[in-house]
Amino acid sequence: MSRAGTLVDMPNKYVWAAVSVVASLLATAVAVVIVRRSRREPAPVSATVPRVEELNATPGDSATAAS
């Protein structure tokens, strides 16, 4: 007696289909995160914009200027 195509096998097929969908969504999410991280550009360094340390230092303070 062959049980192919009966309702007994159907729930197992739905479980495997759901597992496959979840796995593909997880793989897609991981790929998106990897691509976004790899496409980040480093922050530009400008010679005309002073650093925060230079803004906080007073002109006569030699201790912070030396460090």
Coordinates of N, CA, C and O in Angstrom, one line a residue:
M1 N 0.8 -1.2 0.0 CA 0.0 0.0 0.0 C 0.9 1.2 0.0 O 1.7 1.4 0.9
S2 N 0.7 2.1 -1.0 CA 1.5 3.3 -1.1 C 0.7 4.5 -0.5 O -0.5 4.6 -0.7
R3 N 1.4 5.3 0.3 CA 0.7 6.4 1.0 C 1.1 7.7 0.3 O 0.9 8.8 0.9
A4 N 1.7 7.7 -0.8 CA 2.1 8.9 -1.5 C 1.0 9.7 -1.9 O 0.0 9.3 -2.4
G5 N 1.1 11.0 -1.5 CA 0.0 11.9 -1.9 C -1.1 12.0 -0.9 O -2.1 12.7 -1.1
T6 N -1.0 11.3 0.2 CA -2.1 11.3 1.2 C -1.8 12.5 2.2 O -0.8 13.1 2.2
L7 N -2.8 12.8 3.0 CA -2.7 13.9 4.0 C -1.7 13.6 5.1 O -1.3 14.5 5.8
V8 N -1.3 12.3 5.3 CA -0.4 12.0 6.3 C 1.0 12.6 6.1 O 1.6 13.1 7.0
D9 N 1.4 12.7 4.8 CA 2.7 13.3 4.5 C 2.7 14.8 4.4 O 3.7 15.4 4.4
M10 N 1.5 15.4 4.3 CA 1.4 16.8 4.0 C 2.0 17.7 5.1 O 2.7 18.6 4.9
P11 N 1.7 17.5 6.4 CA 2.2 18.3 7.4 C 3.7 18.4 7.5 O 4.3 19.4 7.7
N12 N 4.3 17.2 7.2 CA 5.8 17.2 7.2 C 6.4 18.1 6.1 O 7.4 18.7 6.3
K13 N 5.7 18.1 5.0 CA 6.1 18.9 3.8 C 6.0 20.4 4.2 O 6.8 21.2 3.8
Y14 N 4.9 20.8 4.9 CA 4.7 22.1 5.3 C 5.8 22.6 6.3 O 6.3 23.7 6.3
V15 N 6.2 21.7 7.2 CA 7.2 22.0 8.2 C 8.5 22.2 7.4 O 9.2 23.2 7.7
W16 N 8.9 21.4 6.5 CA 10.1 21.6 5.7 C 10.1 22.9 4.9 O 11.1 23.6 4.7
A17 N 8.9 23.2 4.4 CA 8.8 24.4 3.6 C 9.0 25.6 4.5 O 9.6 26.6 4.1
A18 N 8.4 25.6 5.7 CA 8.6 26.7 6.6 C 10.0 26.8 7.1 O 10.5 27.9 7.2
V19 N 10.6 25.7 7.3 CA 12.1 25.7 7.7 C 12.9 26.3 6.6 O 13.8 27.1 6.8
S20 N 12.6 26.0 5.4 CA 13.4 26.5 4.2 C 13.2 28.0 4.1 O 14.1 28.7 3.8
V21 N 11.9 28.5 4.3 CA 11.7 29.9 4.2 C 12.4 30.7 5.3 O 13.0 31.7 5.0
V22 N 12.4 30.2 6.5 CA 13.1 30.8 7.6 C 14.6 30.9 7.3 O 15.2 31.9 7.6
A23 N 15.1 29.8 6.9 CA 16.5 29.7 6.6 C 17.0 30.7 5.5 O 18.0 31.4 5.6
S24 N 16.1 30.8 4.5 CA 16.5 31.7 3.4 C 16.3 33.2 3.8 O 17.2 34.0 3.4
L25 N 15.4 33.5 4.7 CA 15.2 34.8 5.2 C 16.4 35.2 6.1 O 16.9 36.3 6.1
L26 N 16.9 34.2 6.9 CA 18.0 34.5 7.8 C 19.3 34.7 7.0 O 20.1 35.6 7.2
A27 N 19.5 33.9 5.9 CA 20.6 34.1 5.1 C 20.6 35.4 4.3 O 21.6 36.1 4.2
T28 N 19.4 35.8 3.9 CA 19.3 37.1 3.3 C 19.6 38.3 4.2 O 20.3 39.2 3.9
A29 N 19.1 38.2 5.5 CA 19.4 39.2 6.5 C 20.9 39.3 6.8 O 21.5 40.4 6.9
V30 N 21.6 38.2 6.9 CA 23.0 38.2 7.1 C 23.8 38.8 5.9 O 24.7 39.6 6.1
A31 N 23.3 38.5 4.7 CA 24.0 39.0 3.6 C 23.8 40.6 3.5 O 24.7 41.3 3.2
V32 N 22.6 41.0 3.8 CA 22.4 42.5 3.8 C 23.3 43.2 4.9 O 23.9 44.2 4.6
V33 N 23.4 42.6 6.0 CA 24.3 43.2 7.1 C 25.7 43.2 6.6 O 26.4 44.2 6.8
I34 N 26.2 42.2 6.0 CA 27.6 42.1 5.5 C 27.8 43.2 4.4 O 28.8 43.9 4.5
V35 N 26.9 43.3 3.5 CA 27.1 44.3 2.4 C 27.0 45.7 3.0 O 27.8 46.5 2.6
R36 N 26.1 46.0 3.9 CA 26.0 47.3 4.4 C 27.3 47.7 5.2 O 27.8 48.8 5.1
R37 N 27.9 46.7 5.9 CA 29.1 47.0 6.7 C 30.3 47.2 5.7 O 31.2 48.0 6.0
S38 N 30.3 46.5 4.7 CA 31.4 46.6 3.7 C 31.4 47.9 2.9 O 32.4 48.3 2.4
R39 N 30.2 48.5 2.8 CA 30.1 49.7 1.9 C 30.2 51.0 2.7 O 30.1 52.0 2.2
R40 N 30.5 50.9 4.0 CA 30.6 52.1 4.8 C 31.9 52.8 4.4 O 33.0 52.2 4.3
E41 N 31.8 54.1 4.2 CA 32.9 54.9 3.9 C 33.5 55.5 5.1 O 32.8 55.9 6.0
P42 N 34.8 55.5 5.2 CA 35.4 56.1 6.4 C 35.1 57.6 6.5 O 34.9 58.3 5.5
A43 N 35.1 58.1 7.7 CA 34.7 59.5 7.9 C 35.8 60.4 7.3 O 37.0 60.1 7.4
P44 N 35.5 61.4 6.6 CA 36.5 62.3 6.0 C 37.3 63.1 7.0 O 36.7 63.5 8.1
V45 N 38.6 63.2 6.8 CA 39.4 64.0 7.6 C 39.7 65.3 6.9 O 40.2 65.3 5.8
S46 N 39.4 66.4 7.6 CA 39.6 67.7 6.9 C 40.6 68.5 7.7 O 40.7 68.5 8.9
A47 N 41.5 69.1 6.9 CA 42.5 70.0 7.5 C 42.0 71.3 8.0 O 42.6 71.9 8.9
T48 N 40.8 71.7 7.6 CA 40.3 73.0 8.0 C 39.4 72.8 9.3 O 39.1 73.8 9.9
V49 N 39.0 71.6 9.6 CA 38.1 71.4 10.8 C 39.0 71.0 12.0 O 39.7 70.0 11.9
P50 N 39.0 71.8 13.0 CA 39.9 71.4 14.2 C 39.4 70.2 14.9 O 38.2 69.9 14.9
R51 N 40.3 69.5 15.6 CA 39.9 68.4 16.4 C 39.2 68.9 17.7 O 39.5 70.0 18.1
V52 N 38.5 68.0 18.3 CA 37.8 68.4 19.6 C 38.8 68.7 20.6 O 38.6 69.6 21.4
E53 N 39.9 68.0 20.7 CA 41.0 68.2 21.7 C 41.5 69.6 21.5 O 41.8 70.3 22.5
E54 N 41.7 70.1 20.3 CA 42.2 71.4 20.0 C 41.2 72.5 20.4 O 41.6 73.6 20.8
L55 N 39.9 72.2 20.3 CA 38.9 73.2 20.7 C 38.9 73.4 22.2 O 38.6 74.5 22.7
N56 N 39.1 72.3 22.9 CA 39.0 72.4 24.4 C 40.3 73.0 25.0 O 40.3 73.4 26.2
A57 N 41.4 73.0 24.3 CA 42.6 73.5 24.9 C 42.7 75.0 24.9 O 42.2 75.7 23.9
T58 N 43.2 75.6 25.9 CA 43.4 77.0 26.0 C 44.7 77.4 25.4 O 45.6 76.6 25.4
P59 N 44.9 78.6 24.8 CA 46.1 79.0 24.1 C 47.3 78.9 25.0 O 48.4 78.5 24.6
G60 N 47.3 79.2 26.3 CA 48.4 79.2 27.2 C 48.7 77.9 27.9 O 49.6 77.8 28.7
D61 N 47.8 76.9 27.7 CA 47.9 75.6 28.4 C 48.9 74.7 27.6 O 48.6 74.2 26.6
S62 N 50.1 74.5 28.2 CA 51.1 73.7 27.5 C 50.9 72.2 27.8 O 51.5 71.4 27.1
A63 N 50.3 71.9 28.9 CA 50.1 70.5 29.3 C 49.2 69.7 28.3 O 49.5 68.6 27.9
T64 N 48.1 70.3 27.9 CA 47.2 69.7 26.9 C 47.7 69.7 25.5 O 47.5 68.9 24.7
A65 N 48.5 70.8 25.2 CA 49.1 70.9 23.9 C 50.2 69.9 23.6 O 50.4 69.4 22.5
A66 N 50.9 69.5 24.7 CA 52.0 68.5 24.5 C 51.5 67.1 24.4 O 52.2 66.3 23.8
S67 N 50.3 66.8 24.8 CA 49.8 65.4 24.8 C 49.1 65.1 23.6 O 49.0 65.5 22.6

